[in-house]
Amino acid sequence: MNFLSRLRRVRKRLMSVGAASALAAGLLAGVSTPSNAATSLPCDIYAAGGTPCVAAHSTTRALYASYNGPLYQVRRSSDNTTRDIGVLSAGGYANAATQDSFCSGTTCLITVIYDQSGRGNNLTQAPGGGAAGGPDNLAVATAAPTTVGGHKAYGVYVAPGTGYRNNHTSGIATGDQPEGMYAIFDGTHYNGGCCFDYGNAETSSNDTGNGHMEAVYFGNIKVWGYGAGNGPWVMADLENGLFSGVNQHYNANDPTVNYRYLTAIVKGEPNHWSIRGGNAQSGGLSTFYNGVRPNVSGYNPMHKEGAIILGIGGDNSKGSAGTFYEGVMTSGYPSDATENSVQANITSAGYSTSTGGGTGGTLTPGSSISLRATTACCTDRYIRHQNDQAVTSVINSSSSSLDKNDATWIVHNGLANSSCVSFESKNYPGDYLRHQNFHLYRQTNDGSTLFAADATFCPQTGKSGQGTSLASYNYPDRFIRHYDNTVYIASDGGSNSFDSATSWADDVSWVVDQPWA
Ligand code: AHR
Ligand code: AHR
Ligand code: AHR
């Protein structure tokens, strides 16, 4: 029986018991297996469709309803010890608090992304390859904060030079065998370097010829294939070519896609393959290509080798950038219907940039906001600049227009990291909030790497439980804090007076408010 008719049967059964609602409630309460349709996660859905996952990677959530193991491992620089980050419950979301406490006051790197399929296809630091030496860099564990299902989690932030790989896999397609894969990426984080991939590649880390890879690619490199608009595009990396369709270069049906959370799909079977994609926050999937193998020699039949890569090309080309939240590879060519059900689960998982603090608004790039203090002394005070310094002032509807403008900030993707944010002054365009010697200032962006880092803050649920806290990108244990009505980046206890532990959690928790100007 195929997956759809099985789903219909389950639905029919539920509808017939629904006729007697008291009975239905009793019956549903008695359903003890977590594998009923409502809680099927992506790999349960692929299995029901007859194309099971043979690799399942995520730093944000379980991909099987029954998965209760580790999602990933981090290593901290303070003592080089490691810690596995698991799920909050079987089939649940990542326990990011484990990472936050283990990594507090130090820097953590993601060392392992565990395979949930039971096949041991873990991803670890990629070794050197034909195009670039190694080992590659590991991702900074705090660099891609996200919310999923209302819970804090972290994605895998790939800066150029970062890469993960497994050259000794089990169950991954080889030769011309059929397979499918999807990944969720940050559609606003990409570049034109080769090649931000997730999927099947060479077991030698060398370019062994056309057709030796089959991976999903995301970015705007135009060296090989490309699609409509200026990119970025979802394409298939088939080795010595990123393909957007049947032609080697241009295919009009492969659109520019830049959803903040992007579902990207590639699948292939003998002389047939497909590219699909959609918004991972809502709606369905579109098919960007569905047809025969490219009209270039060497790709039919395919010569897949079955290694797995993340963030790099098959030959360890590592000029690319991107962010990965989750992805799987299957055995067999998944039906569109199976993938559509997976997409329905993905959109219901609740990926969001909202900080989930429960109070206050969200930091949406492009919007204007004001940041209000939450400490009992000061709930009428907002972060504003005054004589180039950042301070808090009482602002209300009768404040002067100058004060209101000084207390208004335009949210941008972080200058140093698009998963975080930067705050541009409303009345001094081009000036941003930045720290210097741990004091906060409004200063003109000088374009330097240091300025970008000093002006980038990573939002998370407010440390007091209210609103939002803003971690310094380059001093991640320091948060934007008011102290004696002056604004700093402060640690929870430390040598400076403004690092005082007294009322620290309240002082670093801000409500994102409507803009005063
Ligand atoms: O196919 C594009 C790239 O070409 C591959 O990722 C890499 O192996 C080669 O350089
Ligand atoms: O921060 C620059 C200016 O200094 C502000 O607009 C004003 O409040 C103060 O005079
Ligand atoms: O604010 C701490 C550091 O002090 C900043 O990164 C740098 O600009 C200054 O040296």
PDB file of N, CA, C and O and ligand atoms in Angstrom, residues 434-439 450-451 453-454 474-475 478 489, ligand 3:
ATOM      1  N   ARG A 434      27.454  49.924  18.432  1.00  0.00           N
ATOM      2  CA  ARG A 434      28.616  49.021  18.505  1.00  0.00           C
ATOM      3  C   ARG A 434      29.258  49.171  19.883  1.00  0.00           C
ATOM      4  O   ARG A 434      29.140  50.216  20.527  1.00  0.00           O
ATOM      5  N   HIS A 435      29.961  48.126  20.300  1.00  0.00           N
ATOM      6  CA  HIS A 435      30.681  48.254  21.550  1.00  0.00           C
ATOM      7  C   HIS A 435      32.145  48.535  21.263  1.00  0.00           C
ATOM      8  O   HIS A 435      32.676  48.213  20.189  1.00  0.00           O
ATOM      9  N   GLN A 436      32.780  49.178  22.223  1.00  0.00           N
ATOM     10  CA  GLN A 436      34.208  49.464  22.162  1.00  0.00           C
ATOM     11  C   GLN A 436      34.649  49.556  23.625  1.00  0.00           C
ATOM     12  O   GLN A 436      34.043  50.305  24.395  1.00  0.00           O
ATOM     13  N   ASN A 437      35.626  48.761  23.976  1.00  0.00           N
ATOM     14  CA  ASN A 437      36.007  48.636  25.385  1.00  0.00           C
ATOM     15  C   ASN A 437      34.775  48.372  26.252  1.00  0.00           C
ATOM     16  O   ASN A 437      34.667  48.869  27.370  1.00  0.00           O
ATOM     17  N   PHE A 438      33.853  47.612  25.687  1.00  0.00           N
ATOM     18  CA  PHE A 438      32.650  47.123  26.363  1.00  0.00           C
ATOM     19  C   PHE A 438      31.597  48.193  26.637  1.00  0.00           C
ATOM     20  O   PHE A 438      30.570  47.915  27.219  1.00  0.00           O
ATOM     21  N   HIS A 439      31.855  49.452  26.200  1.00  0.00           N
ATOM     22  CA  HIS A 439      30.822  50.487  26.252  1.00  0.00           C
ATOM     23  C   HIS A 439      30.094  50.496  24.916  1.00  0.00           C
ATOM     24  O   HIS A 439      30.698  50.223  23.886  1.00  0.00           O
ATOM     25  N   LEU A 450      36.285  44.357  12.419  1.00  0.00           N
ATOM     26  CA  LEU A 450      36.073  44.589  13.848  1.00  0.00           C
ATOM     27  C   LEU A 450      34.762  45.332  14.083  1.00  0.00           C
ATOM     28  O   LEU A 450      33.986  44.974  14.967  1.00  0.00           O
ATOM     29  N   PHE A 451      34.508  46.368  13.257  1.00  0.00           N
ATOM     30  CA  PHE A 451      33.256  47.112  13.437  1.00  0.00           C
ATOM     31  C   PHE A 451      32.064  46.177  13.272  1.00  0.00           C
ATOM     32  O   PHE A 451      31.120  46.187  14.065  1.00  0.00           O
ATOM     33  N   ALA A 453      31.840  43.004  13.709  1.00  0.00           N
ATOM     34  CA  ALA A 453      31.692  42.105  14.866  1.00  0.00           C
ATOM     35  C   ALA A 453      31.179  42.878  16.078  1.00  0.00           C
ATOM     36  O   ALA A 453      30.292  42.410  16.798  1.00  0.00           O
ATOM     37  N   ASP A 454      31.726  44.076  16.318  1.00  0.00           N
ATOM     38  CA  ASP A 454      31.315  44.878  17.473  1.00  0.00           C
ATOM     39  C   ASP A 454      29.857  45.338  17.363  1.00  0.00           C
ATOM     40  O   ASP A 454      29.235  45.676  18.377  1.00  0.00           O
ATOM     41  N   ASN A 474      31.042  38.926  19.149  1.00  0.00           N
ATOM     42  CA  ASN A 474      32.445  38.554  19.357  1.00  0.00           C
ATOM     43  C   ASN A 474      32.815  38.365  20.838  1.00  0.00           C
ATOM     44  O   ASN A 474      33.909  37.896  21.134  1.00  0.00           O
ATOM     45  N   TYR A 475      31.865  38.694  21.726  1.00  0.00           N
ATOM     46  CA  TYR A 475      32.042  38.377  23.157  1.00  0.00           C
ATOM     47  C   TYR A 475      30.761  37.686  23.615  1.00  0.00           C
ATOM     48  O   TYR A 475      29.932  38.307  24.299  1.00  0.00           O
ATOM     49  N   ARG A 478      28.835  38.120  26.810  1.00  0.00           N
ATOM     50  CA  ARG A 478      28.451  39.476  27.194  1.00  0.00           C
ATOM     51  C   ARG A 478      27.174  39.881  26.456  1.00  0.00           C
ATOM     52  O   ARG A 478      27.022  39.597  25.271  1.00  0.00           O
ATOM     53  N   ILE A 489      28.184  46.132  27.033  1.00  0.00           N
ATOM     54  CA  ILE A 489      28.036  44.688  26.930  1.00  0.00           C
ATOM     55  C   ILE A 489      28.687  44.132  28.197  1.00  0.00           C
ATOM     56  O   ILE A 489      29.847  44.405  28.511  1.00  0.00           O
TER      57      ILE A 489
HETATM   58  O1  AHR B   3      34.276  46.156  23.421  1.00  0.00           O
HETATM   59  C1  AHR B   3      35.320  45.202  23.478  1.00  0.00           C
HETATM   60  C2  AHR B   3      36.395  45.448  22.420  1.00  0.00           C
HETATM   61  O2  AHR B   3      37.050  46.667  22.724  1.00  0.00           O
HETATM   62  C3  AHR B   3      35.905  45.657  20.997  1.00  0.00           C
HETATM   63  O3  AHR B   3      35.777  44.439  20.296  1.00  0.00           O
HETATM   64  C4  AHR B   3      36.981  46.503  20.377  1.00  0.00           C
HETATM   65  O4  AHR B   3      36.438  47.408  19.471  1.00  0.00           O
HETATM   66  C5  AHR B   3      37.620  47.244  21.544  1.00  0.00           C
HETATM   67  O5  AHR B   3      38.985  47.038  21.570  1.00  0.00           O
END
